[in-house]
JSON list of C-alpha atoms in Angstrom, two decimals:
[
{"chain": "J", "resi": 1, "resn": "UNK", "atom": "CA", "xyz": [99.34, 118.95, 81.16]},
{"chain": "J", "resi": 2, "resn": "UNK", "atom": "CA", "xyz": [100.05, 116.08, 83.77]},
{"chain": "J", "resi": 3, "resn": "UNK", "atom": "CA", "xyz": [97.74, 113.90, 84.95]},
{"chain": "J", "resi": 4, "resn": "UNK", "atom": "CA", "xyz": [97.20, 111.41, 87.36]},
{"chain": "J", "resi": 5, "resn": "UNK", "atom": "CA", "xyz": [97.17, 107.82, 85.89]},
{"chain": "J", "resi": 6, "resn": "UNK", "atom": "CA", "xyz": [97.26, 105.90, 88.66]},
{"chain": "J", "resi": 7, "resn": "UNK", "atom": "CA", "xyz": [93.54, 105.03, 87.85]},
{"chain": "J", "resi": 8, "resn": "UNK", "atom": "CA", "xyz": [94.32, 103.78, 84.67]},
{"chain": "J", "resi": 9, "resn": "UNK", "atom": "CA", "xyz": [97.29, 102.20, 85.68]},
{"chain": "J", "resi": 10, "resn": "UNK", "atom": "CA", "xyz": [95.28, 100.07, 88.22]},
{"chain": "J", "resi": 11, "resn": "UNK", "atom": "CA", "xyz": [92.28, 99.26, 85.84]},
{"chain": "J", "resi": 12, "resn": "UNK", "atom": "CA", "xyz": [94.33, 98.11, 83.10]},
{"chain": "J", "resi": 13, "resn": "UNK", "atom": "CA", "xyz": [96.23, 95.82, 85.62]},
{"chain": "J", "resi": 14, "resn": "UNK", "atom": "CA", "xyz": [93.11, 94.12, 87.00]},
{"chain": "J", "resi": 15, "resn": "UNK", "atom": "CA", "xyz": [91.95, 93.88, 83.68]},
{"chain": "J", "resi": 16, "resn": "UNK", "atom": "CA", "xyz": [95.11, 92.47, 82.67]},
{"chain": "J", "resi": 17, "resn": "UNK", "atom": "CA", "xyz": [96.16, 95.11, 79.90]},
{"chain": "J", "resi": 18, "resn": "UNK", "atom": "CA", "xyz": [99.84, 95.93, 79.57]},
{"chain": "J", "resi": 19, "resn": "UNK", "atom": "CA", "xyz": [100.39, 99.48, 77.30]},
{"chain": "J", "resi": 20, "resn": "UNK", "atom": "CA", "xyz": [103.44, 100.79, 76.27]},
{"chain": "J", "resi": 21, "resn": "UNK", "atom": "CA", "xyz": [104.07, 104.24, 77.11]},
{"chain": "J", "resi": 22, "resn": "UNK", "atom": "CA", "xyz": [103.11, 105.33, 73.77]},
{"chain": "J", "resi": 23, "resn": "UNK", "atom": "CA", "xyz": [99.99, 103.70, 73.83]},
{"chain": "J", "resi": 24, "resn": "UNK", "atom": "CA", "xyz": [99.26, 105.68, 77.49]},
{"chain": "J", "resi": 25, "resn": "UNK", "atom": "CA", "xyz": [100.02, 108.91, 76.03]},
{"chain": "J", "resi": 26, "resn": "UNK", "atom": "CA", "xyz": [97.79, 108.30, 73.05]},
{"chain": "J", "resi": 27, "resn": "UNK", "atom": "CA", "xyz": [94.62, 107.63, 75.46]},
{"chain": "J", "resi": 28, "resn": "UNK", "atom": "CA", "xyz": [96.25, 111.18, 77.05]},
{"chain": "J", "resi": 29, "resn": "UNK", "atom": "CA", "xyz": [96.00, 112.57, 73.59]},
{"chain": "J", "resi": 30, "resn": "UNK", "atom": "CA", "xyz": [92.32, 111.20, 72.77]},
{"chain": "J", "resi": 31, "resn": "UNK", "atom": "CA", "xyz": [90.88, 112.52, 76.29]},
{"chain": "J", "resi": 32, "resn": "UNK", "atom": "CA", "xyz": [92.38, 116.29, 75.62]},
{"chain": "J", "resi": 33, "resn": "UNK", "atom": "CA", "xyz": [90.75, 116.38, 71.83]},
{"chain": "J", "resi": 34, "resn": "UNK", "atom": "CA", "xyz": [87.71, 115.26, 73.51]},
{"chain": "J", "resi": 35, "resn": "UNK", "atom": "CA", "xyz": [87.54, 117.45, 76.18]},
{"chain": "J", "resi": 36, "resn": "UNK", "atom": "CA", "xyz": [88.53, 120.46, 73.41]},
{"chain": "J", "resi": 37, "resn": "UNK", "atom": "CA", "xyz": [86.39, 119.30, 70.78]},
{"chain": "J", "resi": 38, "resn": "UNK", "atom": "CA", "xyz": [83.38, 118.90, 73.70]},
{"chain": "J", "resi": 39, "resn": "UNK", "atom": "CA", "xyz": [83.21, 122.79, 73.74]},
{"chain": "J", "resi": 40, "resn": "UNK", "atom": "CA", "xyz": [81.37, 123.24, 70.52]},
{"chain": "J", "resi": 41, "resn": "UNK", "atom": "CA", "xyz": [80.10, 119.40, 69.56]},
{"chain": "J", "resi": 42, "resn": "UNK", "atom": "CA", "xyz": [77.94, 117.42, 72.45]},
{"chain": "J", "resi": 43, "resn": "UNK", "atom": "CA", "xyz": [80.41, 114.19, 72.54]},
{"chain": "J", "resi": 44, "resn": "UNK", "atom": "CA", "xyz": [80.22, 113.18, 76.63]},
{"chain": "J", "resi": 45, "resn": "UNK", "atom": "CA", "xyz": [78.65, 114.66, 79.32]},
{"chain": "J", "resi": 46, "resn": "UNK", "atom": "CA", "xyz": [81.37, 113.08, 81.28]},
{"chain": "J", "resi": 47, "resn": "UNK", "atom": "CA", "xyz": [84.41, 115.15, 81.40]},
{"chain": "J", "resi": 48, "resn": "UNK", "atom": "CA", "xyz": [86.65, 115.07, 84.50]},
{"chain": "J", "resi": 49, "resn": "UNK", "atom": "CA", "xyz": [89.89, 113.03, 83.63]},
{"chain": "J", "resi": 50, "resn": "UNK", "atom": "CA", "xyz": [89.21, 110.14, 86.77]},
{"chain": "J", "resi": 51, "resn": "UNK", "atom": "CA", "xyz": [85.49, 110.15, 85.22]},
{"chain": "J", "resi": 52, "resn": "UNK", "atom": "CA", "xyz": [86.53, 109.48, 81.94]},
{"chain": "J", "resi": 53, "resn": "UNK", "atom": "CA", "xyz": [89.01, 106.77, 82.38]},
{"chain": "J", "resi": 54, "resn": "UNK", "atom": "CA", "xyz": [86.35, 104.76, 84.42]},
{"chain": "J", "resi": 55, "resn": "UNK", "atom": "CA", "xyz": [83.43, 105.02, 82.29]},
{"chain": "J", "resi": 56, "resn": "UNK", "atom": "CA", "xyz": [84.95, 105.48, 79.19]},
{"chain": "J", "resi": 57, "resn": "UNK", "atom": "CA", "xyz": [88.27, 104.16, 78.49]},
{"chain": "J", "resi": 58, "resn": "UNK", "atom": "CA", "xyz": [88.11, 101.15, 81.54]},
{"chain": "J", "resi": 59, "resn": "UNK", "atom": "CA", "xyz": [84.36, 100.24, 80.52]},
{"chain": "J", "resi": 60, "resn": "UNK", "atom": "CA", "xyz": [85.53, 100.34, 76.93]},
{"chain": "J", "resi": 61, "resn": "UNK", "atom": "CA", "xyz": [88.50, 97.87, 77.26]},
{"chain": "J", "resi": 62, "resn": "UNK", "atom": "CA", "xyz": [86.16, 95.56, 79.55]},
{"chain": "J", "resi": 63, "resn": "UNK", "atom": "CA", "xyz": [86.00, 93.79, 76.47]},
{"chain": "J", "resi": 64, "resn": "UNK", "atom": "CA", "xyz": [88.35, 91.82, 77.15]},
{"chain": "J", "resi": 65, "resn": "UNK", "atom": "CA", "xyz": [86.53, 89.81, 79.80]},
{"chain": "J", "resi": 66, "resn": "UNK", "atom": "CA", "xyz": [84.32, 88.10, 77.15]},
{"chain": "J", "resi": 67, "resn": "UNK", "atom": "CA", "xyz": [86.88, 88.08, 73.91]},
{"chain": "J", "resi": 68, "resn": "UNK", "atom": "CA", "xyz": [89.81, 87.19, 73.10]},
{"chain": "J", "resi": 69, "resn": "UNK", "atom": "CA", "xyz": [91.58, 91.03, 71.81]},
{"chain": "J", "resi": 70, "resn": "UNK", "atom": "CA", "xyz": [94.32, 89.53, 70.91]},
{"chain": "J", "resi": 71, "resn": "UNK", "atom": "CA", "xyz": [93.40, 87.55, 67.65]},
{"chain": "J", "resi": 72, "resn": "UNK", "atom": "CA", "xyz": [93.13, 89.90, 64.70]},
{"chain": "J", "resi": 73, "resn": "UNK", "atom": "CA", "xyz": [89.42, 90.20, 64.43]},
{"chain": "J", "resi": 74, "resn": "UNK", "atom": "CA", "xyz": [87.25, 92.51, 62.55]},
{"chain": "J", "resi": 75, "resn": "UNK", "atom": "CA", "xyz": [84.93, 94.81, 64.96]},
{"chain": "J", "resi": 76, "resn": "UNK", "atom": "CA", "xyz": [82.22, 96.81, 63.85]},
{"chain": "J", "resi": 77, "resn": "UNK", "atom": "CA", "xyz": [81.44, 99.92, 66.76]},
{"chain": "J", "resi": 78, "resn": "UNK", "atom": "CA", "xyz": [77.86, 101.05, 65.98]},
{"chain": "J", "resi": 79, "resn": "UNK", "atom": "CA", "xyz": [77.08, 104.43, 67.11]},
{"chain": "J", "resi": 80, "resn": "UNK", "atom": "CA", "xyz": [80.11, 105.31, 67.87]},
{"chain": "J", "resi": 81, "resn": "UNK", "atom": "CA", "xyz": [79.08, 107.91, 69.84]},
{"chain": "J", "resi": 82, "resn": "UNK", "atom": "CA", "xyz": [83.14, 110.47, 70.51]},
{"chain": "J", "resi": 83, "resn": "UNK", "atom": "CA", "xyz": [84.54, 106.72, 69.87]},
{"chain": "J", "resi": 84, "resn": "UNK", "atom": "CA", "xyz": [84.02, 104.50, 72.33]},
{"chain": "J", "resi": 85, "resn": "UNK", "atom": "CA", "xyz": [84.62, 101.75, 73.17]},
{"chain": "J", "resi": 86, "resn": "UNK", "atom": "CA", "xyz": [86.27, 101.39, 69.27]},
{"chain": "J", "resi": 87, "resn": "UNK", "atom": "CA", "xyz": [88.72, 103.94, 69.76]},
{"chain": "J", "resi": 88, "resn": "UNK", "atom": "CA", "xyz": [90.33, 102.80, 73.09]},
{"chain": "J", "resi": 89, "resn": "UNK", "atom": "CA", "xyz": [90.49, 99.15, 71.37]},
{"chain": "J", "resi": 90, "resn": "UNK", "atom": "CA", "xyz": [91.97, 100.48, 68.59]},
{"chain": "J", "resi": 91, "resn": "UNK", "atom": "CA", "xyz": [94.44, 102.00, 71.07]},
{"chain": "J", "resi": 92, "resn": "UNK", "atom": "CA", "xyz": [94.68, 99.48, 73.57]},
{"chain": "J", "resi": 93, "resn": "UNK", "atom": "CA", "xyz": [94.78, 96.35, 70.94]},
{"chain": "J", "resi": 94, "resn": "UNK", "atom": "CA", "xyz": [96.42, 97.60, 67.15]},
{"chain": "J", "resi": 95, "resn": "UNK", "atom": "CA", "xyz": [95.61, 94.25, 65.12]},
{"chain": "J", "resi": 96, "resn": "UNK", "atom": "CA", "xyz": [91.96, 94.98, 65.82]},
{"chain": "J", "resi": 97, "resn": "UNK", "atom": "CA", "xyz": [90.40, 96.25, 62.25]},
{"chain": "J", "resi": 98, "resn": "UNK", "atom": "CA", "xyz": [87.67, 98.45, 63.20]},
{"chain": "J", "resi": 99, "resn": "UNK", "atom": "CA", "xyz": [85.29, 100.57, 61.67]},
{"chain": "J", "resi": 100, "resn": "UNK", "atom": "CA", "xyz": [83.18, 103.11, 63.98]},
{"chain": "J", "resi": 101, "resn": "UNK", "atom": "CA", "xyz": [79.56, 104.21, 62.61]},
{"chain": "J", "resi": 102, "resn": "UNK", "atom": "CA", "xyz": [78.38, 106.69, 63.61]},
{"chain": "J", "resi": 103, "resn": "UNK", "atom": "CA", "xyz": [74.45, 109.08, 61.77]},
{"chain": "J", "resi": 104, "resn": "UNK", "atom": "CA", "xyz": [75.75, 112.40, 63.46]},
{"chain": "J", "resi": 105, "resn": "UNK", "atom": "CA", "xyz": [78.24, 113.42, 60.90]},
{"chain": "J", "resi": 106, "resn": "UNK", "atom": "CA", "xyz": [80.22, 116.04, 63.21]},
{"chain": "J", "resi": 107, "resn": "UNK", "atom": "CA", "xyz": [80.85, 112.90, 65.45]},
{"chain": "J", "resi": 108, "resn": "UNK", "atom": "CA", "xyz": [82.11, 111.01, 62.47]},
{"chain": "J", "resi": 109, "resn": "UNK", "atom": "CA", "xyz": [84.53, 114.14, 61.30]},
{"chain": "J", "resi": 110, "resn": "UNK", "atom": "CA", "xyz": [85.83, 114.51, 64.92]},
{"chain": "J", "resi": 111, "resn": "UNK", "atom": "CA", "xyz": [86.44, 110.42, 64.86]},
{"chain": "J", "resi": 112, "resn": "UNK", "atom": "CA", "xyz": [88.96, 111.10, 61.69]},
{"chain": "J", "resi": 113, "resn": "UNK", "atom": "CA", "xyz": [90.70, 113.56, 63.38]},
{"chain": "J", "resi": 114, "resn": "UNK", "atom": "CA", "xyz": [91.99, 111.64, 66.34]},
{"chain": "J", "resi": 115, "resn": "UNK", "atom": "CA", "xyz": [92.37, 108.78, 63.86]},
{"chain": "J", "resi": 116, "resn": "UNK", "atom": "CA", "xyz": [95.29, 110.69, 62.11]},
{"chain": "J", "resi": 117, "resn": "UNK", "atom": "CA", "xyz": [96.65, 112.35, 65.55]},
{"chain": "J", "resi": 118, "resn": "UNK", "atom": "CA", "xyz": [97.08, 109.23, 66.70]},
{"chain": "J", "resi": 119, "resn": "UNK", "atom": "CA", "xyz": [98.17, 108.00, 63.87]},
{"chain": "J", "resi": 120, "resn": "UNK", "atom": "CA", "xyz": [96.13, 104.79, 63.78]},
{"chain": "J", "resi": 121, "resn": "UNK", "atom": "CA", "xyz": [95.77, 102.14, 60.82]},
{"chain": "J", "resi": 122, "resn": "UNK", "atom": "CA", "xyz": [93.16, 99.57, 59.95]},
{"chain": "J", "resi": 123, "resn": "UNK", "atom": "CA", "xyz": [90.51, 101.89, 61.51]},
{"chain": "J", "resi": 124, "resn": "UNK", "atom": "CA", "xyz": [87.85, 103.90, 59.23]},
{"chain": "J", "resi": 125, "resn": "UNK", "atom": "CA", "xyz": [85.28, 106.43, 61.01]},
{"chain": "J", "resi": 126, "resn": "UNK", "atom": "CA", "xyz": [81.65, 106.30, 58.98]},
{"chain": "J", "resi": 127, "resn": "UNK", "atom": "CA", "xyz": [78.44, 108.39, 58.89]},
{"chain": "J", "resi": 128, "resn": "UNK", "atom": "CA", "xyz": [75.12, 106.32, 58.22]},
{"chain": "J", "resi": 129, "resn": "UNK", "atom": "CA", "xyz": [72.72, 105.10, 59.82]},
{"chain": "J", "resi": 130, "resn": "UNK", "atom": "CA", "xyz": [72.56, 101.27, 60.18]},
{"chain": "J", "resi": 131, "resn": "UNK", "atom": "CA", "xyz": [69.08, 100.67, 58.28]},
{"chain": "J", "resi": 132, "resn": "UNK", "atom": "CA", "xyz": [71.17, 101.78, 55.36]},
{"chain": "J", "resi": 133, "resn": "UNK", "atom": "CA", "xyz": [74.47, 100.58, 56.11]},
{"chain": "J", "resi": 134, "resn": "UNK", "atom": "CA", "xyz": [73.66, 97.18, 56.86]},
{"chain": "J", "resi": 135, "resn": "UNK", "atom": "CA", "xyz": [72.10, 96.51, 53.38]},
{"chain": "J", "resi": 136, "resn": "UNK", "atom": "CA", "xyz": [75.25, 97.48, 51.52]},
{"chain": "J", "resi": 137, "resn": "UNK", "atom": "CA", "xyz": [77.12, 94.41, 50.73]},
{"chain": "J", "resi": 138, "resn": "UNK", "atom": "CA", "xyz": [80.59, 95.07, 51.86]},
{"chain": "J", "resi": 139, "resn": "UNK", "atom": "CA", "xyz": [78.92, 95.88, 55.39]},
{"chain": "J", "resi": 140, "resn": "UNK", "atom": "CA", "xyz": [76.63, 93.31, 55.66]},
{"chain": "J", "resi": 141, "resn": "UNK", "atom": "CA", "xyz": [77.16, 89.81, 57.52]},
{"chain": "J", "resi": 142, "resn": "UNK", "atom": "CA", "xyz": [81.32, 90.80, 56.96]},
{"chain": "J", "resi": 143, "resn": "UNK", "atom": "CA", "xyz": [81.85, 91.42, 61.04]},
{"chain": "J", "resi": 144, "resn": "UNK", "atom": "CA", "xyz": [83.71, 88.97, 63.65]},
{"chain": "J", "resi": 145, "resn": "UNK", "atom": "CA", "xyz": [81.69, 91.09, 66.68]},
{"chain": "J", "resi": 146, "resn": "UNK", "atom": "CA", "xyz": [79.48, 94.14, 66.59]},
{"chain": "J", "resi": 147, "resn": "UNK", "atom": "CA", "xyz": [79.91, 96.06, 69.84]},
{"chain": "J", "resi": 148, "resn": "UNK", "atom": "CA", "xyz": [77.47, 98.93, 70.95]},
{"chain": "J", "resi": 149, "resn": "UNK", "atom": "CA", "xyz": [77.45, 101.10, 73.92]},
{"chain": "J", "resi": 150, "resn": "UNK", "atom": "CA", "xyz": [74.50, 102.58, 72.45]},
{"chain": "J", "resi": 151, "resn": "UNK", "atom": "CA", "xyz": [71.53, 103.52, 74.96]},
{"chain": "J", "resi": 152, "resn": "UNK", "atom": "CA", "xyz": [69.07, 101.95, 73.15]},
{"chain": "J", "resi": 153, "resn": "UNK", "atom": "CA", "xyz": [66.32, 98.94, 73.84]},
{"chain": "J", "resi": 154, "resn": "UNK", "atom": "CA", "xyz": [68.17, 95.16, 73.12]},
{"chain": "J", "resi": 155, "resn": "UNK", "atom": "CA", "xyz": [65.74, 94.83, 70.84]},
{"chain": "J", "resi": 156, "resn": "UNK", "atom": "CA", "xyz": [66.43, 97.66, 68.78]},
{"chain": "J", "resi": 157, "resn": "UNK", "atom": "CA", "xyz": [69.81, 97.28, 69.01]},
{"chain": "J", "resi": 158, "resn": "UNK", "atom": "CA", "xyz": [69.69, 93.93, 67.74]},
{"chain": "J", "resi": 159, "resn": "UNK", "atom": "CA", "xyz": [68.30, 95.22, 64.90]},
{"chain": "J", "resi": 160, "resn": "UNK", "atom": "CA", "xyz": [70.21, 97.49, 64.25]},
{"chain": "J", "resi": 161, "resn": "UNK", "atom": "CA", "xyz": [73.61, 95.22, 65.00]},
{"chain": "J", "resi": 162, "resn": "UNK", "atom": "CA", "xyz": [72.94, 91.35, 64.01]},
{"chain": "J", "resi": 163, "resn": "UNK", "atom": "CA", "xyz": [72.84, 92.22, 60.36]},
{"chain": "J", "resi": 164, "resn": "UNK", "atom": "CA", "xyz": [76.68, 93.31, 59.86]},
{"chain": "J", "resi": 165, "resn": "UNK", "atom": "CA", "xyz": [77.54, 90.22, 62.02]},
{"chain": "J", "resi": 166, "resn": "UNK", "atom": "CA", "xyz": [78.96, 86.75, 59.90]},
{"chain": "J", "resi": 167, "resn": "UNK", "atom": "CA", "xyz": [78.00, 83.34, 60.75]},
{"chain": "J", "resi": 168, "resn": "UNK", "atom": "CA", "xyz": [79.76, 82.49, 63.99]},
{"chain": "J", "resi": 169, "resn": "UNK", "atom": "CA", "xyz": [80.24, 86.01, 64.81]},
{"chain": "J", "resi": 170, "resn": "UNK", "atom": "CA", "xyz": [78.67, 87.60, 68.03]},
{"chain": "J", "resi": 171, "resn": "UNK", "atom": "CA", "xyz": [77.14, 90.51, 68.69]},
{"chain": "J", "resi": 172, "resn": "UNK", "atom": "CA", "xyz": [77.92, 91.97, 72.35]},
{"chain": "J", "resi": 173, "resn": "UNK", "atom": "CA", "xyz": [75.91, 94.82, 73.86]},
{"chain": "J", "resi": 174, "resn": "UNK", "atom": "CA", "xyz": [77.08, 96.83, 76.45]},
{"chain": "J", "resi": 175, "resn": "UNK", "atom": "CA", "xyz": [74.46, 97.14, 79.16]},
{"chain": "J", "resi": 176, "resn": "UNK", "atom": "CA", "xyz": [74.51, 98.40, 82.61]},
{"chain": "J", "resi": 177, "resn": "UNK", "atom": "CA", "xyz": [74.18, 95.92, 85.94]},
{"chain": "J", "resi": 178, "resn": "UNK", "atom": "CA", "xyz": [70.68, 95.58, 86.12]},
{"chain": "J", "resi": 179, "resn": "UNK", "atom": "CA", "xyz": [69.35, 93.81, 82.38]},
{"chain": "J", "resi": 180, "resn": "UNK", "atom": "CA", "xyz": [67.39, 90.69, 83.30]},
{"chain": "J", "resi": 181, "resn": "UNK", "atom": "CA", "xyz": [63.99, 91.70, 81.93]},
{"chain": "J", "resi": 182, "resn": "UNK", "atom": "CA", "xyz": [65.14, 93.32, 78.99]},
{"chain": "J", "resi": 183, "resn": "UNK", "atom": "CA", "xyz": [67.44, 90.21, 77.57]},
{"chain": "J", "resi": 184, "resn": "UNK", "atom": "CA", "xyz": [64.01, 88.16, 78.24]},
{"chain": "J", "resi": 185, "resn": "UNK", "atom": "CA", "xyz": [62.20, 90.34, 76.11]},
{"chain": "J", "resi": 186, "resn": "UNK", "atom": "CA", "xyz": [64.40, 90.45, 73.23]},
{"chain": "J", "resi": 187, "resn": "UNK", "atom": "CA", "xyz": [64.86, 86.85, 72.75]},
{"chain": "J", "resi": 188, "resn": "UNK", "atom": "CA", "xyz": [62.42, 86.82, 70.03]},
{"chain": "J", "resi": 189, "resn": "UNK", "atom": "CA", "xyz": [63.83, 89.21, 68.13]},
{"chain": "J", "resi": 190, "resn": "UNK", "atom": "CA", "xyz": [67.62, 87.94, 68.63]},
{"chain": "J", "resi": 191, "resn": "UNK", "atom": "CA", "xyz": [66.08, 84.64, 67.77]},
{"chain": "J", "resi": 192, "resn": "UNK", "atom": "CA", "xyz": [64.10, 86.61, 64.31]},
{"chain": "J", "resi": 193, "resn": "UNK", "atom": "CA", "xyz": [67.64, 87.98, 63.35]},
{"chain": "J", "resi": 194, "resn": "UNK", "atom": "CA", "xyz": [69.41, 85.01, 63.49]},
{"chain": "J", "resi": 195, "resn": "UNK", "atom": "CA", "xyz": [70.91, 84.92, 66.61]},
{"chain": "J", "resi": 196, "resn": "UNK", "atom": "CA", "xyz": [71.01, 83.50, 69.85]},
{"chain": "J", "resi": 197, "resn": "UNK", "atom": "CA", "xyz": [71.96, 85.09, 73.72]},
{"chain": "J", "resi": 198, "resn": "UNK", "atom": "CA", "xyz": [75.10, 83.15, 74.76]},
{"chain": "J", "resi": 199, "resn": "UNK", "atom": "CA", "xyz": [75.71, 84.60, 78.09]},
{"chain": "J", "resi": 200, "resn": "UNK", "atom": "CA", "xyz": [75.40, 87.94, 80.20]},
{"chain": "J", "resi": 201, "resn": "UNK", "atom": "CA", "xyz": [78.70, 88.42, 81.66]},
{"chain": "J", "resi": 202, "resn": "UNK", "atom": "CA", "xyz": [78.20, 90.89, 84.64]},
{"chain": "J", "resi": 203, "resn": "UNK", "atom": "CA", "xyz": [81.47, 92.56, 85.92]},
{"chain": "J", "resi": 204, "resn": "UNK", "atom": "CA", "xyz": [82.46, 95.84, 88.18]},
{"chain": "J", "resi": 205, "resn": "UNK", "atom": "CA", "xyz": [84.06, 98.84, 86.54]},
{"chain": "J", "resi": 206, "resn": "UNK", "atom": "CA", "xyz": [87.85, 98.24, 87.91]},
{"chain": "J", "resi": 207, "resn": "UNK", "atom": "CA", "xyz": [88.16, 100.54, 91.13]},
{"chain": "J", "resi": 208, "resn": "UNK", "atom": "CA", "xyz": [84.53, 101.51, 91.27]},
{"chain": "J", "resi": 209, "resn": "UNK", "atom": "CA", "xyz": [81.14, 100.30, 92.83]},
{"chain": "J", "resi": 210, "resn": "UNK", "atom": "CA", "xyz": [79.24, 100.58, 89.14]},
{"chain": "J", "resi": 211, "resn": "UNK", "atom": "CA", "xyz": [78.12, 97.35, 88.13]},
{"chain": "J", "resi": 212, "resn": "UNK", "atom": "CA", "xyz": [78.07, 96.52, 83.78]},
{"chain": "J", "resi": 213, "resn": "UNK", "atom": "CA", "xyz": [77.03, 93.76, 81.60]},
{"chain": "J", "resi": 214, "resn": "UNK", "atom": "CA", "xyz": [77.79, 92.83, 78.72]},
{"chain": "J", "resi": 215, "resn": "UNK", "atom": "CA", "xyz": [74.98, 90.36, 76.64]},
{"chain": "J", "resi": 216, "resn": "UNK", "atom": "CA", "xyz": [76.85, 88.49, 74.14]},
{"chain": "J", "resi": 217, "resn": "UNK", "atom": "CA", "xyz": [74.96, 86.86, 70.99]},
{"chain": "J", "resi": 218, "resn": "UNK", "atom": "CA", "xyz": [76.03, 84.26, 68.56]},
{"chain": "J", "resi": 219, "resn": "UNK", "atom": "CA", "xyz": [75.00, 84.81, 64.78]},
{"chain": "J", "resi": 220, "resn": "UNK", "atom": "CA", "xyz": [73.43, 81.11, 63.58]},
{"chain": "J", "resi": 221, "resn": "UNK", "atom": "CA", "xyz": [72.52, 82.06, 60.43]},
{"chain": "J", "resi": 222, "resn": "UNK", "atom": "CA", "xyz": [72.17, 84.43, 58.10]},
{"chain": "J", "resi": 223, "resn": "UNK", "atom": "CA", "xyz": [69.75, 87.23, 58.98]},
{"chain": "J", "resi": 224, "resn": "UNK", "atom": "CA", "xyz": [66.32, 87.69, 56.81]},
{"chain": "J", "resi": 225, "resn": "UNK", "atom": "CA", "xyz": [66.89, 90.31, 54.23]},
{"chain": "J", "resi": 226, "resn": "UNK", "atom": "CA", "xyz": [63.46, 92.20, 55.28]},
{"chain": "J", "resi": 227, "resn": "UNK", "atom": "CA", "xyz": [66.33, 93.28, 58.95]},
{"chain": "J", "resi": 228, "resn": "UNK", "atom": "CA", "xyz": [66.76, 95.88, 59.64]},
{"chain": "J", "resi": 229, "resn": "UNK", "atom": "CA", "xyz": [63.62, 97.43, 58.57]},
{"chain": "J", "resi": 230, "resn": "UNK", "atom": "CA", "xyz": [63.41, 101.19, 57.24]},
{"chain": "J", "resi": 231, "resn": "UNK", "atom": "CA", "xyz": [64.61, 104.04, 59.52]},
{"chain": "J", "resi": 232, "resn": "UNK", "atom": "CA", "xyz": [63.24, 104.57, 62.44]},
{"chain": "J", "resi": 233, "resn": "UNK", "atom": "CA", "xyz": [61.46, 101.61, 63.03]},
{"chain": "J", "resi": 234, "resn": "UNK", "atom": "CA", "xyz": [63.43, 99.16, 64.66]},
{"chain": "J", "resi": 235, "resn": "UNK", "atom": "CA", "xyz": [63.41, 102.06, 67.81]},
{"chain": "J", "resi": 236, "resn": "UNK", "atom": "CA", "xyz": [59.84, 102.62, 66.98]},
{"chain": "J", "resi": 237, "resn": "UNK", "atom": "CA", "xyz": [58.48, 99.55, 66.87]},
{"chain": "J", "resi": 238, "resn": "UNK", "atom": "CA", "xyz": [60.62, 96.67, 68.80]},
{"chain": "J", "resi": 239, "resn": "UNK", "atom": "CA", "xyz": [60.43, 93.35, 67.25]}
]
């Protein structure tokens, strides 16, 4: 099937993203498995092609703006969700190592799949839920950055993401435009799990009028070993 990738072409540019025409085809490749495997497992509600490379695959590589994607770091990509943003940086940027976690196990399976399609290396799709994950010793503390387009309170997500960070790692959440309020309130808790807000970084989706931020978090030392607490909680019951 064609498509137009004009959009793409554009968003990478002002991002400052230069793919190979393999690496175009394989986001190609990942959006017609998604749209397929969409039919009979809830992965986006977004589906047109122009939709999807804004607010999926641009808003995914938007990374870029507040790392440095070119050193060989280790990412963590907590609920996954169908992949993103892990799967387009895995794309976009191969000397990432990532590992996408995911507790919806049909999510996890479908990750796999376009894993070996695409024929990708250093990348590992896993089910769990981070309350357990992040006590297991080859998870926790051994991150560079967690990433998380989660929808989920900052607070929460904190908890769920600080503990698979190392010391002098960051954790980087991304948020829509509007965030003031809730980065206020989860200072304590960032502060709780070690960490510390760096900077909000506040951007527009290349080509669009959506507005994004992304709250980045330095880990200064080692988090508590009571975080996170048992499942459910950390949604329940903010710190």
């Amino acid at each position: 099937m064609q498509y137009d990738t004009q959009k793409m072409e554009n968003g990478l540019e002002s991002l400052g993203i230069h793919l190979t025409d393999k690496q175009l085809n394989q986001f190609l490749i990942f959006y017609e498995k998604l749209i397929e495997k969409n039919k009979v497992v809830n992965l986006t509600a977004i589906t047109e092609f122009s939709e999807v490379v804004e607010k999926h695959f641009l808003d995914s590589l938007s990374l870029i703006k507040v790392v440095n994607l070119k050193n060989p770091l280790k990412i963590l990509d907590l609920g996954t969700g169908a992949g993103f943003p892990g799967i387009p940086l895995k794309i976009a940027f191969p000397e990432l190592e990532i590992v996408l976690m995911d507790s919806l196990n049909k999510r996890v399976l479908f990750l796999q799949e376009v894993i070996s399609d695409l024929n990708l290396h250093k990348i590992s799709a896993l089910h769990g839920r981070a309350e357990e994950i992040a006590r297991k010793i080859e998870y926790r503390e051994q991150f560079d950055i967690c990433v998380s387009r989660a929808v989920a309170n900052l607070s929460s997500l904190s908890e769920y993401c600080i503990p698979f960070v190392r010391q002098g790692g960051r954790f980087i959440s991304y948020k829509s435009g509007e965030i003031e309020e809730e980065v206020l309130q989860a200072k304590k808790a960032v502060h709780l799990l070690g960490g510390k807000i760096l900077e909000v970084e506040k951007f527009q989706l290349p080509g669009t009028d959506i507005w994004r931020s992304f709250v980045c978090v330095e880990k200064l030392r080692k988090t508590p070993k009571t975080y996170p607490r048992k499942a459910g909680t950390p949604t329940k019951d903010p710190l």
